[in-house]
Structures are given as structure tokens and as C-alpha cells.
Amino acid sequence: MGVIKCIGILTSGGDAPGMNAAIRAVTRAAIYNGLKVKGIYRGYKGLVTGEIKEFKSQDVSNIIQLGGTILKTARCQEFMTYEGRQVAYDNMKKEEIDALVVIGGDGSLTGARIFAQEFDVPCIGLPGTIDNDLYGTDTTIGYDTALNTILDAVDKIRDTATSHERLFFVEVMGRDAGFLALNGAIASGAEAAIIPECSTEVDQLEEFIKNGFRKSKNSSIVLVAESEITGGAMHLAERVKNEFPEYDVRVTILGHLQRGGSPSAHDRILASRLGAASIDAIMEDQRNVMIGIEHDQIVYIPFSKAIKKDKPINKDLVNVLKELSI
Ligand code: ADP
């Protein structure tokens, strides 16, 4: 691969607030450093179908505050096949794109890793997912905004839960990671969080009930991470109805509202720093790494490590929640 003159940028997989701030940062930093930028629409799909447009600085004006992604996002089955990736590579060559910046979650970065290996294309990943489940960065783009959306919702649910003296299970996103549920529970003053990371150790529902939930309280809110491992909020509510019929139980599934909204200051700054750093990485001849921030420092994490799916949850937080919810 020769000198890099033009970079392609795409957003892929689940959308996350702050993706636009990242698109803006990558575009502006690239232009600042004398590179051409091309926006690729609908994730890998646009690479396969050739939906690509040159971006100038003004194309990313007035987007830092917008949720979603102006490049759109999609899931692309063709890119899962070698033949599909070959078409994507041919389009890249046709468009004279020398390197890719991929903003997305672990699926998107897995795709980037495979593509980079097969076709010797420099790829840089930016962690864009509300789930915060990428290893090698303290937080991912979109996580903080989603957490704040959860707080807003739980504060409102608390009003009705208290009035009716009910037990509420609130299901939040996170796939197989409990970051949103656990930190959402701490920040909203919820009574418990049921998360996949603890499911093998104890029956979290039983523990919560046996510890005498409600005690002096007249309502209880439990945040549940959506996951096959926890079983989800519906499953837990069914269990309560069967095993502890004396409790008045309700379920709220927050769903896609967690993905929307204007990004928080934290996510805008994170996306701006990571986006600018992705261009530094390209200029330094880095490839096949995800850019992260750890302890306020930019770090480069090989794709293989970032997508390992074992980003640990800080178990101190589990204890903090336990102590403070008496
Ligand atoms: P996320 O990035 O949010 O985790 P997905 O897991 O849906 O989202 O992945 C987004 C896209 O990344 C997929 O639709 C596909 O195009 C690409 N992708 C994911 N896994 C692979 C893979 N193993 N090989 C090639 N491409 C992949």
C-alpha cells in the first residue's frame, strides 16, 4: 500500500449518538492534514454498492449536535462473504480510497479486521456503540448519552412506581454487557441491577428478593440488561409472578429510545478526540487498530483485542450499588 491520499469513512451496525460528531472530526482532521475524504453510505453496504460521495468541510457543518448518523447505517450480508468483500475492495480502488475509518461496534470492527487482512487495506476503527462493550477504551461513543437517557426514563418511572408501591423491572440495552444496567442503576438510585456478568455466580433475582427488597421503601426499580443470559425483564417478571405472587410487578422495556437523542458533552468530546486521533494514526502508518481513550490518553488497540468480548465490568460498582440501595 502506497502513500495515503484519500480516506473513506463509514458508520456501521447499531447507530449511536455521537457518530455524527465522529464523522465531523474524521473529515475535518483529514482535510486539515491534506487528505481527501469520501463518505460511504449505509455502512459496508455502500462500499459494496458504490454509494460514495466526496466530503468537504462544509458537508459536516452543523451535525455535531445531531443523534443518529448522516451517513446512515445498515447491516450488510454481502460483506459477510468473500465475494461481497471483493466487490467492496474493487469499489474502493475505483474511488481511489486508500484507507478506511470504520465507526461501529464489535461486528463492524470484526468486518474491518477481516477486510484488512484479506485485501491489505489499512483500516482504523472507532468504537461507536451505546453498549460500551469494546475492550481497550474506557467508554464508547454513545454510551454516556444512552446512560443519561436511561436516567431520564427511570426518574419518570420512579414517580409512578412510588405512587403505586410497585416493583418495576426496567430492561435496558447492552447486548451481553451490563454497563448500561449497572451504571444506570447506580446513577438513578435503583434498588438493583441484573447483569450478565454476575449471572453465573448467583441467582440475582433470588438474592434481591431474599435480601428483603422494599424494606423501608415503597417502590423498587430493578434495571435488567437485555441478554439471553439474564433472560430479560419479561422473564424475570414472570418468575416473580410465579414465585413471589404477593408482589405487584410491572415491566418497562426502554428499547430504541436509548439509541436516539442529541449526544452529551462527553460523547461529543470523545468522538472529536477519537476522530482526530484516527487521522493521526493513519499518518503514523498505523493500521488495523481501534482508537480508544484510557485514563484520558489516546491508545491504539489491535482489532483482535478490542473485539474479544471480555471487557470486564468493575465489580466495585456491584458492591456500591448493593451498599447504597439498602
Ligand atoms: P455492530 O457493529 O453494532 O456490532 P453488527 O454485529 O450487526 O453491528 O455488524 C455490522 C456489520 O458488520 C454486519 O452487517 C456486517 O456487514 C459486518 N460484519 C459483522 N461481522 C462480520 C464478519 N464476521 N465478517 C464480515 N463482516 C462482518
Tab-separated table of N, CA, C and O in Angstrom, residues 169-171 224 230-241 249-253:
chain	number	residue	atom	x	y	z
A	169	PHE	N	-39.426	-3.790	36.715
A	169	PHE	CA	-38.223	-4.226	36.011
A	169	PHE	C	-38.087	-3.346	34.773
A	169	PHE	O	-39.009	-3.287	33.949
A	170	VAL	N	-36.961	-2.659	34.668
A	170	VAL	CA	-36.721	-1.800	33.504
A	170	VAL	C	-35.606	-2.434	32.683
A	170	VAL	O	-34.471	-2.570	33.161
A	171	GLU	N	-35.966	-2.843	31.468
A	171	GLU	CA	-34.947	-3.501	30.619
A	171	GLU	C	-34.212	-2.462	29.788
A	171	GLU	O	-34.825	-1.629	29.121
A	224	VAL	N	-32.488	-4.225	34.245
A	224	VAL	CA	-32.125	-5.545	33.720
A	224	VAL	C	-31.452	-5.368	32.369
A	224	VAL	O	-31.988	-4.694	31.486
A	230	THR	N	-29.357	-13.085	31.121
A	230	THR	CA	-30.242	-12.660	32.225
A	230	THR	C	-31.674	-13.146	31.980
A	230	THR	O	-32.460	-13.247	32.918
A	231	GLY	N	-32.000	-13.389	30.737
A	231	GLY	CA	-33.366	-13.793	30.396
A	231	GLY	C	-34.257	-12.606	30.059
A	231	GLY	O	-35.357	-12.762	29.553
A	232	GLY	N	-33.792	-11.394	30.415
A	232	GLY	CA	-34.576	-10.188	30.116
A	232	GLY	C	-35.641	-9.914	31.162
A	232	GLY	O	-35.960	-10.750	32.018
A	233	ALA	N	-36.219	-8.709	31.103
A	233	ALA	CA	-37.157	-8.240	32.132
A	233	ALA	C	-38.460	-9.044	32.152
A	233	ALA	O	-39.005	-9.330	33.228
A	234	MET	N	-38.970	-9.413	30.978
A	234	MET	CA	-40.232	-10.173	30.921
A	234	MET	C	-40.095	-11.496	31.666
A	234	MET	O	-40.974	-11.884	32.442
A	235	HIS	N	-38.999	-12.151	31.402
A	235	HIS	CA	-38.749	-13.448	32.030
A	235	HIS	C	-38.674	-13.308	33.558
A	235	HIS	O	-39.264	-14.107	34.300
A	236	LEU	N	-37.989	-12.256	34.023
A	236	LEU	CA	-37.854	-12.062	35.473
A	236	LEU	C	-39.202	-11.728	36.109
A	236	LEU	O	-39.524	-12.209	37.205
A	237	ALA	N	-40.001	-10.928	35.396
A	237	ALA	CA	-41.334	-10.581	35.921
A	237	ALA	C	-42.200	-11.836	36.032
A	237	ALA	O	-42.943	-12.001	37.010
A	238	GLU	N	-42.101	-12.705	35.039
A	238	GLU	CA	-42.854	-13.970	35.082
A	238	GLU	C	-42.443	-14.778	36.306
A	238	GLU	O	-43.282	-15.345	37.012
A	239	ARG	N	-41.142	-14.804	36.532
A	239	ARG	CA	-40.650	-15.557	37.692
A	239	ARG	C	-41.213	-14.992	38.986
A	239	ARG	O	-41.627	-15.743	39.876
A	240	VAL	N	-41.218	-13.656	39.095
A	240	VAL	CA	-41.742	-13.043	40.332
A	240	VAL	C	-43.221	-13.394	40.493
A	240	VAL	O	-43.670	-13.749	41.589
A	241	LYS	N	-43.968	-13.306	39.393
A	241	LYS	CA	-45.404	-13.613	39.464
A	241	LYS	C	-45.638	-15.034	39.962
A	241	LYS	O	-46.555	-15.296	40.735
A	249	VAL	N	-45.958	-6.446	40.193
A	249	VAL	CA	-44.776	-6.257	39.346
A	249	VAL	C	-45.149	-5.730	37.959
A	249	VAL	O	-46.192	-6.074	37.408
A	250	ARG	N	-44.311	-4.850	37.424
A	250	ARG	CA	-44.511	-4.279	36.087
A	250	ARG	C	-43.186	-4.281	35.327
A	250	ARG	O	-42.109	-4.276	35.948
A	251	VAL	N	-43.311	-4.231	34.004
A	251	VAL	CA	-42.104	-4.239	33.156
A	251	VAL	C	-42.127	-3.037	32.221
A	251	VAL	O	-43.167	-2.721	31.652
A	252	THR	N	-40.980	-2.382	32.073
A	252	THR	CA	-40.817	-1.371	31.014
A	252	THR	C	-39.565	-1.732	30.219
A	252	THR	O	-38.501	-1.927	30.813
A	253	ILE	N	-39.742	-1.828	28.910
A	253	ILE	CA	-38.577	-2.092	28.048
A	253	ILE	C	-38.250	-0.794	27.322
A	253	ILE	O	-39.063	-0.287	26.546
